[in-house]
CSV table of C-alpha atoms and ligand atoms in Angstrom, one decimal:
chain,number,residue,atom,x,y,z
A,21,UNK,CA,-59.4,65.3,36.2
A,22,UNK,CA,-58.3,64.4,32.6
A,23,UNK,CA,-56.2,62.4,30.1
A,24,UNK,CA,-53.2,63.3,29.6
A,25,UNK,CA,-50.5,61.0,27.4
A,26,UNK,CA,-53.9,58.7,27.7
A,27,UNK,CA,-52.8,58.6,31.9
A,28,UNK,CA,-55.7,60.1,34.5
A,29,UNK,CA,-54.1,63.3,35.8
A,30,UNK,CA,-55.0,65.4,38.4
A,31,UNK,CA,-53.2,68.6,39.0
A,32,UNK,CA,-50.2,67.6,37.0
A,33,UNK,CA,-49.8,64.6,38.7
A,34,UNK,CA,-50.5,60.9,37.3
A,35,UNK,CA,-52.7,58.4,39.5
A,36,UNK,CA,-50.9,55.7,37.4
A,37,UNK,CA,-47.7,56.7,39.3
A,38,UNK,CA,-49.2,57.2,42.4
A,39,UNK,CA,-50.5,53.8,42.6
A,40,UNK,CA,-47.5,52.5,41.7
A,41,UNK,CA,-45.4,54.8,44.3
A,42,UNK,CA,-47.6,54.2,47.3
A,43,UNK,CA,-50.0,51.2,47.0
A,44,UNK,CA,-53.7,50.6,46.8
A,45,UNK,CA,-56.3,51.3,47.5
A,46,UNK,CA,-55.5,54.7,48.5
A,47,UNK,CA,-58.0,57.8,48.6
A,48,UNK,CA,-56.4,61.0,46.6
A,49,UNK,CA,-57.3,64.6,47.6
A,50,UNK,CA,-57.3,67.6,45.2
A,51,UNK,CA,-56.2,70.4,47.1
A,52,UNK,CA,-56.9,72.5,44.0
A,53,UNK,CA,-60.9,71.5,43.8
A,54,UNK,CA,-61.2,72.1,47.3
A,55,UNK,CA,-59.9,75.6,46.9
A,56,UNK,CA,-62.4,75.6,43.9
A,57,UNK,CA,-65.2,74.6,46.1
A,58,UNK,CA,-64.9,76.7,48.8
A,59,UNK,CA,-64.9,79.9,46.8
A,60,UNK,CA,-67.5,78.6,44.5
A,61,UNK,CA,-69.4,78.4,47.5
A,62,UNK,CA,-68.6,81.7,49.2
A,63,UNK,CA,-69.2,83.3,45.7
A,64,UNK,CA,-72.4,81.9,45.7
A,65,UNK,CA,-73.9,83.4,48.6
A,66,UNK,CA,-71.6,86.4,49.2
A,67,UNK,CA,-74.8,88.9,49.9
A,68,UNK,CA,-75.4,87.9,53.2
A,69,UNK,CA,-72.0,86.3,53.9
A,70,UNK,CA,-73.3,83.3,56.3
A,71,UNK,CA,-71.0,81.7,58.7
A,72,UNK,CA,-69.9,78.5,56.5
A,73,UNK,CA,-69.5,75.4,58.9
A,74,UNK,CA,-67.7,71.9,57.6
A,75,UNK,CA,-69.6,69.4,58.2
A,76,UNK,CA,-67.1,67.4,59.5
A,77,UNK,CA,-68.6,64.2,59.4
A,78,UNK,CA,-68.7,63.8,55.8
A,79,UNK,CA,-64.1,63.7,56.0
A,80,UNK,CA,-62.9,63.7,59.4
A,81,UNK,CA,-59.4,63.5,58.4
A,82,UNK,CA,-57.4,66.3,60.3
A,83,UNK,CA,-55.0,67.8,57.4
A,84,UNK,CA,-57.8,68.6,55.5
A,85,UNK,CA,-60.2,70.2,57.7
A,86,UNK,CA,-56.8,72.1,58.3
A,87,UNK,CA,-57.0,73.5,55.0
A,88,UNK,CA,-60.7,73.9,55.0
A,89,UNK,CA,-59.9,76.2,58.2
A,90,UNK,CA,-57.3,78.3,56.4
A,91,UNK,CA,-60.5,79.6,54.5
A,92,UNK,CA,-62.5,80.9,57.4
A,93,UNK,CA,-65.0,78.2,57.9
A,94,UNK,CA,-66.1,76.5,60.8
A,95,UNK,CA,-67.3,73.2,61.8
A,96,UNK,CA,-70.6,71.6,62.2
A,97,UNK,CA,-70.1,68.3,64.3
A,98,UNK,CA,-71.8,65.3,65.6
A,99,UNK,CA,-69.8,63.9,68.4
A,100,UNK,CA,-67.4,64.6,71.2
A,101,UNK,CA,-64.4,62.8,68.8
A,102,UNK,CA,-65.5,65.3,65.8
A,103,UNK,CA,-65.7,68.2,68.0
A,104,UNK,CA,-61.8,66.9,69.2
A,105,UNK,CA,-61.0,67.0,65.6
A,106,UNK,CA,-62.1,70.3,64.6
A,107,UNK,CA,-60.5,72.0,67.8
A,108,UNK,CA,-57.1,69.8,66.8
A,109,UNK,CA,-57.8,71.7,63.5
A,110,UNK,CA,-57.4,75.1,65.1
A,111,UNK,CA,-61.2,75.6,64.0
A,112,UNK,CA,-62.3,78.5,66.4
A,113,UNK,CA,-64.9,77.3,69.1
A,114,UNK,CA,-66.9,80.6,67.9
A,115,UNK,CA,-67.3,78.2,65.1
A,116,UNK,CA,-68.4,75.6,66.0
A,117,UNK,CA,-72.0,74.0,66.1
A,118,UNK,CA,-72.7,70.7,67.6
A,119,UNK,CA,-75.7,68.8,66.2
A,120,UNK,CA,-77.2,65.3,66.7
A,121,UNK,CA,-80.0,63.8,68.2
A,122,UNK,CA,-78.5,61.8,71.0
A,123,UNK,CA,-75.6,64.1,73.3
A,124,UNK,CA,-74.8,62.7,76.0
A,125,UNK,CA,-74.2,64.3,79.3
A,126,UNK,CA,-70.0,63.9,79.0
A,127,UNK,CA,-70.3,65.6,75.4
A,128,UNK,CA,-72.8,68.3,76.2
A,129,UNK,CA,-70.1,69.7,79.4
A,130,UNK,CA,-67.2,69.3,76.5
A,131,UNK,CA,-69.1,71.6,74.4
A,132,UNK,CA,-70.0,74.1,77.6
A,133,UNK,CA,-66.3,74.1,78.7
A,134,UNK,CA,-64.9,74.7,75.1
A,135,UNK,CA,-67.4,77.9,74.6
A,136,UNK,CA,-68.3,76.7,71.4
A,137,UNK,CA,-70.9,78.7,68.9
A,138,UNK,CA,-73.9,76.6,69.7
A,139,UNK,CA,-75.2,73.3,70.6
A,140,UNK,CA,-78.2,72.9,68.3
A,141,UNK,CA,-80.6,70.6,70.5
A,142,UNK,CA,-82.8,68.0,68.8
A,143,UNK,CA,-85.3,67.3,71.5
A,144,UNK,CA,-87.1,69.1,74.3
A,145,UNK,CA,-85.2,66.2,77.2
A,146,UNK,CA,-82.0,67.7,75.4
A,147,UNK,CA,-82.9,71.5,76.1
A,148,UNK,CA,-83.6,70.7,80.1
A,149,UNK,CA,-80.4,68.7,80.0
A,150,UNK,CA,-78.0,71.6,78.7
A,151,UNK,CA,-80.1,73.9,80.6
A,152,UNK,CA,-79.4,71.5,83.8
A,153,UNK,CA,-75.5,71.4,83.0
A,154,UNK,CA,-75.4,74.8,82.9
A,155,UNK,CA,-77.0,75.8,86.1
A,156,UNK,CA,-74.5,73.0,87.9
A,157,UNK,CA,-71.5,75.8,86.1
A,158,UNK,CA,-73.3,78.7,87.3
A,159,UNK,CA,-73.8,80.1,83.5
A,160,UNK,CA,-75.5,80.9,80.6
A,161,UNK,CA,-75.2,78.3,77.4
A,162,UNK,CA,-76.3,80.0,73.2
A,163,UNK,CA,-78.1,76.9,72.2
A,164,UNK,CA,-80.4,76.2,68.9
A,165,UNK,CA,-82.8,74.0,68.5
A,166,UNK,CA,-83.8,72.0,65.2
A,167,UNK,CA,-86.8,72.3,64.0
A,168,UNK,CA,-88.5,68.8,61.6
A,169,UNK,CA,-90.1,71.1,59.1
A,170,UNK,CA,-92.0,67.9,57.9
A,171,UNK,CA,-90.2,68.9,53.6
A,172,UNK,CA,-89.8,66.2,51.7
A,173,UNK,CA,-85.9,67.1,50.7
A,174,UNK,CA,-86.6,64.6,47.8
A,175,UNK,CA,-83.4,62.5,47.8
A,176,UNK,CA,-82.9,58.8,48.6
A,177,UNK,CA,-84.4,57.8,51.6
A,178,UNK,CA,-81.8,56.5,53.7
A,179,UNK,CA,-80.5,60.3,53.8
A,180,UNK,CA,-83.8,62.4,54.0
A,181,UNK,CA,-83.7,64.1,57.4
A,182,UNK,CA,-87.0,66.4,57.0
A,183,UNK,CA,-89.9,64.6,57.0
A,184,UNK,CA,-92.0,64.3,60.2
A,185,UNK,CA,-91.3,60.4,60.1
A,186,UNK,CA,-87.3,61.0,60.5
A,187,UNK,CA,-86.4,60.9,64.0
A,188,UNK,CA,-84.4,64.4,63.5
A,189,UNK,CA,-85.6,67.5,65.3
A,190,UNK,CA,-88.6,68.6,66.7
A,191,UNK,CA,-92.3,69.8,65.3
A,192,UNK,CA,-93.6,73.0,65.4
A,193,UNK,CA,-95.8,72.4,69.2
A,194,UNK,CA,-92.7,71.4,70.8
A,195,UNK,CA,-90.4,74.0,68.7
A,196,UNK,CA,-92.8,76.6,70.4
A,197,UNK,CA,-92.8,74.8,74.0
A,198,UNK,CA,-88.9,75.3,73.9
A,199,UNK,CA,-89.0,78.6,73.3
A,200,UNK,CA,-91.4,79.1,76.4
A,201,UNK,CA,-89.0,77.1,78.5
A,202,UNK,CA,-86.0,79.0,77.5
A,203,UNK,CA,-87.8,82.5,78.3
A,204,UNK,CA,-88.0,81.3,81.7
A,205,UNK,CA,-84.3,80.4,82.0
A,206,UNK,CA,-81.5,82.1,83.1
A,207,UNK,CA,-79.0,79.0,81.9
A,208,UNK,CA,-80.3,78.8,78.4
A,209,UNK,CA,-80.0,81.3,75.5
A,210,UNK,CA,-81.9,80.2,72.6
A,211,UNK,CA,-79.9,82.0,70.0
A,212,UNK,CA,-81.0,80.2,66.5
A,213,UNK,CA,-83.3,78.0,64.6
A,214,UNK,CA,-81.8,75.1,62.8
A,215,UNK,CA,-83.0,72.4,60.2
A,216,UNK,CA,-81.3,69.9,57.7
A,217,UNK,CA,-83.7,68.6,55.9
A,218,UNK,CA,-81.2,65.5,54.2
A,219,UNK,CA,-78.3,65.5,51.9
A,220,UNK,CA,-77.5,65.3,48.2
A,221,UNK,CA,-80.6,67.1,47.7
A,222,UNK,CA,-80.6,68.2,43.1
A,223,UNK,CA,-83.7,70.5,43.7
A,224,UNK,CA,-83.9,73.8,44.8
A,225,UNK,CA,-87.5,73.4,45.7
A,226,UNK,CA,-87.8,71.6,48.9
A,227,UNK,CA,-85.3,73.9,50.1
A,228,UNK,CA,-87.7,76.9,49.2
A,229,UNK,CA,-90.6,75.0,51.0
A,230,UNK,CA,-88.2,74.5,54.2
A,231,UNK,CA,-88.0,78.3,54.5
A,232,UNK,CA,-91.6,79.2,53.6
A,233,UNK,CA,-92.1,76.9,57.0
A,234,UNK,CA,-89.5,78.8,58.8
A,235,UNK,CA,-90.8,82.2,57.7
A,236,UNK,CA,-94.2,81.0,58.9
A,237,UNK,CA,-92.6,79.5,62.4
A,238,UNK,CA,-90.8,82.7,63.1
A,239,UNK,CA,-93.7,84.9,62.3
A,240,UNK,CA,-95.7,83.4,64.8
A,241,UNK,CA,-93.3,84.5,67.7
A,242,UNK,CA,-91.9,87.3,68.8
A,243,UNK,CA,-88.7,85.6,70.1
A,244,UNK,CA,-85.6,87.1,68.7
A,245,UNK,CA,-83.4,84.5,66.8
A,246,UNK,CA,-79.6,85.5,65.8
A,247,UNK,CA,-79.1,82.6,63.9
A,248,UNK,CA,-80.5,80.6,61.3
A,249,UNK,CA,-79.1,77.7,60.4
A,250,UNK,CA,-80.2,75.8,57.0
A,251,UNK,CA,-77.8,72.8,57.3
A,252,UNK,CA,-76.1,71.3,54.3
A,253,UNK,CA,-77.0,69.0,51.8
A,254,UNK,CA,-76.6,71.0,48.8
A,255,UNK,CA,-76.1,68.3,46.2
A,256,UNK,CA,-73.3,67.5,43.7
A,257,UNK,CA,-72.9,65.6,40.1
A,258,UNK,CA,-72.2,62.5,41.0
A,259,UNK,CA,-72.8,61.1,37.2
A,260,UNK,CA,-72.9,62.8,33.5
A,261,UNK,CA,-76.6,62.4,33.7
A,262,UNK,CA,-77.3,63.9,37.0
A,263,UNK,CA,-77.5,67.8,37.8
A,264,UNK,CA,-75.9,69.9,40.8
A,265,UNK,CA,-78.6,71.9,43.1
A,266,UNK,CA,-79.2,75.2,41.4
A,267,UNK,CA,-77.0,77.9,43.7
A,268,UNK,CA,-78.3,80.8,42.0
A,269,UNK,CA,-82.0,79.6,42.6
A,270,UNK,CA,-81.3,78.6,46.5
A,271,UNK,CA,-79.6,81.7,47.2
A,272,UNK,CA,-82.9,83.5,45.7
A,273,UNK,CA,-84.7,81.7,47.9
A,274,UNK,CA,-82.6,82.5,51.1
A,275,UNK,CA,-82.9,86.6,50.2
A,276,UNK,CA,-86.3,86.6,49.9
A,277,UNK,CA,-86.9,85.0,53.3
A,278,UNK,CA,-84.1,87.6,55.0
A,279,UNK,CA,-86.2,90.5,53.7
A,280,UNK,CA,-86.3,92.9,55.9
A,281,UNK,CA,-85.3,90.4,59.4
A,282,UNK,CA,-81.8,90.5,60.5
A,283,UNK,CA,-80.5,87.0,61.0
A,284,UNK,CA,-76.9,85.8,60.7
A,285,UNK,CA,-77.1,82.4,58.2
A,286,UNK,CA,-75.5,79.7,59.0
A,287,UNK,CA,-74.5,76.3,56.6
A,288,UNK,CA,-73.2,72.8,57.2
A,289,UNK,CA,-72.0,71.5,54.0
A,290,UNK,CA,-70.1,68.9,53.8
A,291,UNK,CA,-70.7,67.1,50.5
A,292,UNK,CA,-70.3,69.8,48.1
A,293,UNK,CA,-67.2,71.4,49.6
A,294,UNK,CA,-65.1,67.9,49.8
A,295,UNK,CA,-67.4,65.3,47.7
A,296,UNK,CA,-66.0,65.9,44.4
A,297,UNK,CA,-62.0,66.2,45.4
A,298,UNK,CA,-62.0,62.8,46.4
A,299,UNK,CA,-60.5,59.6,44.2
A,300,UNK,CA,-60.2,55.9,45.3
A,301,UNK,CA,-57.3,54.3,43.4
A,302,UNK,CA,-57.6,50.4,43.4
A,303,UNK,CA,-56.3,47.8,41.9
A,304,UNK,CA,-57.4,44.8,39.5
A,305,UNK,CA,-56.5,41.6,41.7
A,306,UNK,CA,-58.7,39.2,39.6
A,307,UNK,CA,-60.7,38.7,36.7
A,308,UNK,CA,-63.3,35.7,36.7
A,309,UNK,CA,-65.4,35.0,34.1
A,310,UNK,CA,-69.1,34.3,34.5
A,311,UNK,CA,-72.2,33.7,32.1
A,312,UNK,CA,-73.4,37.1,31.3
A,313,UNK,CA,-70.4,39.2,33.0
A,314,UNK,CA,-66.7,39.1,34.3
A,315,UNK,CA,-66.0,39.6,37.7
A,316,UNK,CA,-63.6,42.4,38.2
A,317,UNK,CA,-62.0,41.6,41.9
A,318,UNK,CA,-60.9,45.0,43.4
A,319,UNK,CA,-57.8,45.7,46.1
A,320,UNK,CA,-60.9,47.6,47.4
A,321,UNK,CA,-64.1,46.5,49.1
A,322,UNK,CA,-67.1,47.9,50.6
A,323,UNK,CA,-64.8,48.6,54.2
A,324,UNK,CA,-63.3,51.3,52.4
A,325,UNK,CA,-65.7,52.9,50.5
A,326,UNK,CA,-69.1,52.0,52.0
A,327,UNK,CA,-71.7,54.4,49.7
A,328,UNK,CA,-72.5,51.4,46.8
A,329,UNK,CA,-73.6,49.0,49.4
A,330,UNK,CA,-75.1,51.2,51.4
A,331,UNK,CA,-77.3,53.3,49.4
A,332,UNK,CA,-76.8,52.2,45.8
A,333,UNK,CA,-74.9,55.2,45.1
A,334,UNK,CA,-73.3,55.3,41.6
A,335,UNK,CA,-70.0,56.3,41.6
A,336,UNK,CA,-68.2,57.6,38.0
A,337,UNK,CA,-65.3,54.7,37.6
A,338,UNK,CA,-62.3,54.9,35.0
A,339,UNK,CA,-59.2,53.3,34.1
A,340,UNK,CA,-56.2,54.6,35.0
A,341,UNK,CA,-54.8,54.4,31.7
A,342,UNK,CA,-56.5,54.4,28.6
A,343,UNK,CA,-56.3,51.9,25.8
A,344,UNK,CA,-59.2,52.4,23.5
A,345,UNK,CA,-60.0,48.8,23.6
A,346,UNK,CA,-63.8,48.3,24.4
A,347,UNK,CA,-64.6,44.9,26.4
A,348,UNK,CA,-67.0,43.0,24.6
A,349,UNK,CA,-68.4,41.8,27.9
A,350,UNK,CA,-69.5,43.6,30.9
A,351,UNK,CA,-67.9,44.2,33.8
A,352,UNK,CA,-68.9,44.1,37.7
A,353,UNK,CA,-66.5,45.9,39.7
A,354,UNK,CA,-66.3,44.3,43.0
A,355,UNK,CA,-64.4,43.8,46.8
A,356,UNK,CA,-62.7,41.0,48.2
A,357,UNK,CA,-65.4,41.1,51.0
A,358,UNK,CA,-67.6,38.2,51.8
A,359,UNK,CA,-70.8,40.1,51.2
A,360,UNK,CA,-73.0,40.0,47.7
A,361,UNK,CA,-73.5,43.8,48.3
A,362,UNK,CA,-69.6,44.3,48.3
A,363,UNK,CA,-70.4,45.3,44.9
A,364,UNK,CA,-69.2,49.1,43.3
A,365,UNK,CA,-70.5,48.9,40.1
A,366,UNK,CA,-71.7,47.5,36.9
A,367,UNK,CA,-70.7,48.7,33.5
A,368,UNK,CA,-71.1,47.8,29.8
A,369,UNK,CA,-68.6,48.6,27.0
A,370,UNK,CA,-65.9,49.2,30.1
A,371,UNK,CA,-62.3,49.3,28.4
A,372,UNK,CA,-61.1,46.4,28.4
A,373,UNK,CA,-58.8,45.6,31.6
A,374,UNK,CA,-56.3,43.1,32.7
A,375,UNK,CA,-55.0,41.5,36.3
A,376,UNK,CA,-53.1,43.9,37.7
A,377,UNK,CA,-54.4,47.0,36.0
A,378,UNK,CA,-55.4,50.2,37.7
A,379,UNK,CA,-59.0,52.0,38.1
A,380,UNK,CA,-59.9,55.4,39.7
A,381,UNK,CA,-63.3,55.6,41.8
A,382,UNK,CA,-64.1,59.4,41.3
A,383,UNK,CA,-66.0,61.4,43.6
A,384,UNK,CA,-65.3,59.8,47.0
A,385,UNK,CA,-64.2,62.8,49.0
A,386,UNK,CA,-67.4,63.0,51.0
A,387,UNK,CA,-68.6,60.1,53.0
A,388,UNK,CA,-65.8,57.8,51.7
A,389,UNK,CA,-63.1,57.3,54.2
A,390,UNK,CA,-65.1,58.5,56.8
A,391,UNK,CA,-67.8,55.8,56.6
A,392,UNK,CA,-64.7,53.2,55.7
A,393,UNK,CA,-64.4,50.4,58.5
A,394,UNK,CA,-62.4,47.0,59.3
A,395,UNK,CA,-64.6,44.6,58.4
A,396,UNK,CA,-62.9,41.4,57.6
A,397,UNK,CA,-60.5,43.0,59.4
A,398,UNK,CA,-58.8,44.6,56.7
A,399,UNK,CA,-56.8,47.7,57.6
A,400,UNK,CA,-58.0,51.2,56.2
A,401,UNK,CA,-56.3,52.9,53.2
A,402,UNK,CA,-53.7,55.4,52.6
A,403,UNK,CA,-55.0,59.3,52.7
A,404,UNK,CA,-52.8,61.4,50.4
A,405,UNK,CA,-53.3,64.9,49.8
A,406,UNK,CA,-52.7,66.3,45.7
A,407,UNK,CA,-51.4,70.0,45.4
A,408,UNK,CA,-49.7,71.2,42.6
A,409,UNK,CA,-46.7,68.6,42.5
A,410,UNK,CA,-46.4,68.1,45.8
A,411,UNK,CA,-47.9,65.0,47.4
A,412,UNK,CA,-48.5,64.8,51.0
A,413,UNK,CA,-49.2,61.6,52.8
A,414,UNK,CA,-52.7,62.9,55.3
A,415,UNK,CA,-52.9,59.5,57.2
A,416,UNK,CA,-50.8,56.7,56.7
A,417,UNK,CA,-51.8,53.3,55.7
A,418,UNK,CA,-53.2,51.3,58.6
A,419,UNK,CA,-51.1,48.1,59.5
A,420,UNK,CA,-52.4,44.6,60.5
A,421,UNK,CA,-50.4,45.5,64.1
A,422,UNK,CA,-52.8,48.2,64.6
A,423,UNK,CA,-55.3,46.3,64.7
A,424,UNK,CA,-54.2,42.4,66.2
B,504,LLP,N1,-75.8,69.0,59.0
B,504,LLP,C1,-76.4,67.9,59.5
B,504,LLP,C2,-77.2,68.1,60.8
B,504,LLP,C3,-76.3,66.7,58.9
B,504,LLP,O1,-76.9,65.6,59.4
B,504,LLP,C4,-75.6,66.5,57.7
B,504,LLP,C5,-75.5,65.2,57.0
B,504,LLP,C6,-74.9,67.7,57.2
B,504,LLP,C7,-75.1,68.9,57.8
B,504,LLP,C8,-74.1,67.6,55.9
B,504,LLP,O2,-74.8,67.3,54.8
B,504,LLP,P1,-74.2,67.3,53.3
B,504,LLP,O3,-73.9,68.8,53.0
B,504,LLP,O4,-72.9,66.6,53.4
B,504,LLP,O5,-75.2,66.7,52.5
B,504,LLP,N2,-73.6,59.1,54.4
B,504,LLP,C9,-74.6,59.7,53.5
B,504,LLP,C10,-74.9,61.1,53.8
B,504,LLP,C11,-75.4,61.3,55.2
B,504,LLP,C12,-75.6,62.7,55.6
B,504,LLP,C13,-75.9,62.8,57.0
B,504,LLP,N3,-76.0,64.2,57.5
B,504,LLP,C14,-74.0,59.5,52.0
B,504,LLP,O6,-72.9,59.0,51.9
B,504,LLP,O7,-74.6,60.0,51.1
């Protein structure tokens, strides 16, 4: 993304026009960075070529899992509906893996009847519930079970999944009491070993520790495991100041454990394949002068973009045209919602802007639309999808009738 004739381009395309051509707030999608991702990715871990599965929840939106498909990754999801959405996709059911903590009984048969890769159980109740299913079907299930390997993943703590506090996965006594059960069953085929221990994680350290439990786990049994799957939740640079995870270090890590064992690796990223090829244009409705700071009233609110009120997460924000012109005061970029935490961000020596000017959120991809809602009953944003010069509108606008 960059200036060009002082205009934010991406891809050869302007956002000014964009806004101007179809509206705001609306989320843009390079198709170029995604490619860029992807093989980054790949690259990065190309000795043991793992099985790369989208983590779907982080951008459900159909077109685009599309294209994350057409480069040979799978899905990891968390519900029936994302499991619908990946197989509207065309994503394989030999790729797909099926995590969460609470399946129910209508989503655990979907999965069976679809033949997907695994369903990675989160509880022992879970295990003797697929196990049950499948003995009613007369047939064997490849299930995983997650494993709480009690690592601090060192992130915020709304999205730290590891630690023996979070109610994700199982300790090591019951990890070992599964595997006893499944021994003795002939509807259950425990096939792999999975963890996540949370997301956005900048250090390739707790990710080390996480396998030096897994080697220690898998020493201590002599059951033989065909996957492992790590999860996602390698990190991305959300600001100048902070760091990406270190690939080269990770993927270290992940050879050193595979020494000498056979296992297939599996990922769930979602964050660092779509985070960063996402951009929420919005416009300047109002400007209101306080005190200390002026008000800078957004088309957008916290129902479309939910990650600032949520978590505090910072998000990179930039005019859409550039003036030069330094405000003398600072700015707080907010929604139209009736909520003090419908706030984005605040920012001194921000350009200086007018009603009806234009702003780019960057870095929105991942957890943006998909964590967007109606509140206030305001309808959800246009989707489009940038690549090359072509624009292609991914989900339309939502309209008031869809919704009264
Ligand atoms: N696998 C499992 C089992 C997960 O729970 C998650 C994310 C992922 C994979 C993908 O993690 P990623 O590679 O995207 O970090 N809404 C929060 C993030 C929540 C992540 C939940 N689990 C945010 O906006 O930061």
């Amino acid at each position: 993304m960059k200036y060009i004739n002082k205009k934010l381009s991406i891809e050869k395309t302007n956002f000014h026009k964009i806004a101007q051509n179809f509206k705001t707030p609306t989320y843009c999608y390079s198709y170029s960075k995604l490619k860029e991702n992807i093989t980054n990715f790949k690259k990065n871990f190309k000795s043991f070529s793992p099985l790369i599965c989208f983590a779907v929840k982080s951008n459900t939106n159909v077109s685009l899992i599309k294209e994350i498909k057409k480069f040979g990754l799978g899905a990891d999801v968390v519900s029936i509906g994302e499991m619908m959405m990946a197989l509207k996709a065309k994503i394989n059911p030999k790729k797909i893996v099926f995590s969460g903590v609470g399946k129910t009984t209508d989503e655990i048969n979907f999965a069976i009847d679809r033949k997907i890769l695994l369903i990675n159980a989160e509880s022992k109740s879970e295990v003797e519930e697929i196990n049950r299913i499948a003995k009613t079907k007369k047939i064997k299930v490849q299930i995983g079970v997650r494993l709480n390997p009690n690592t601090d993943a060192k992130t915020l703590s709304q999205i730290s999944t590891g630690k023996k506090d979070n109610k994700f996965g199982v300790n090591k006594k019951t990890f070992y009491e599964i595997i006893n059960f499944c021994k003795s069953s002939k509807n259950v085929d425990l096939k792999c070993l999975s963890v996540h221990i949370g997301s956005q994680i900048l250090d390739h350290k707790p990710y080390e520790k996480m396998l030096k439990v897994l080697d220690n786990i898998l020493n201590k049994t002599n059951h033989k495991f065909e996957y492992i799957d790590l999860g996602g939740g390698m990190g991305i640079s959300y600001s100048n100041k902070n760091k990406k995870l270190n690939y080269k270090k990770y993927n270290s890590a992940i050879k050193k454990f595979l020494k000498n064992k056979k296992y297939k690796i599996i990922f769930e990223p979602g964050r660092s394949i779509i985070g960063n090829t996402g951009t929420l244009i919005t416009k300047v409705i109002y400007i209101k002068d306080s005190e200390s700071k002026k008000f800078i009233i957004l088309d957008a609110a916290m129902n479309d973009l939910m990650r600032p009120a949520l978590y505090g997460a910072i998000h990179k924000t930039l005019p859409l045209i550039k003036s030069g012109k330094i405000s003398k005061k600072t700015y707080e970029f907010v929604g139209p919602i009736c909520e003090s935490t419908d706030k984005f961000i605040t920012i001194k020596n921000f350009q200086e802007l007018k009603e009806k000017d234009y702003i780019a959120i960057c870095d929105v991809g991942a957890y943006g639309m998909s964590l967007s809602s109606n509140y206030n009953l305001r309808t959800k944003p246009l989707e489009l999808l940038i690549k090359g010069n072509k624009l292609k509108i991914i989900r339309k606008r939502q309209k008031h009738k869809d919704l009264i």
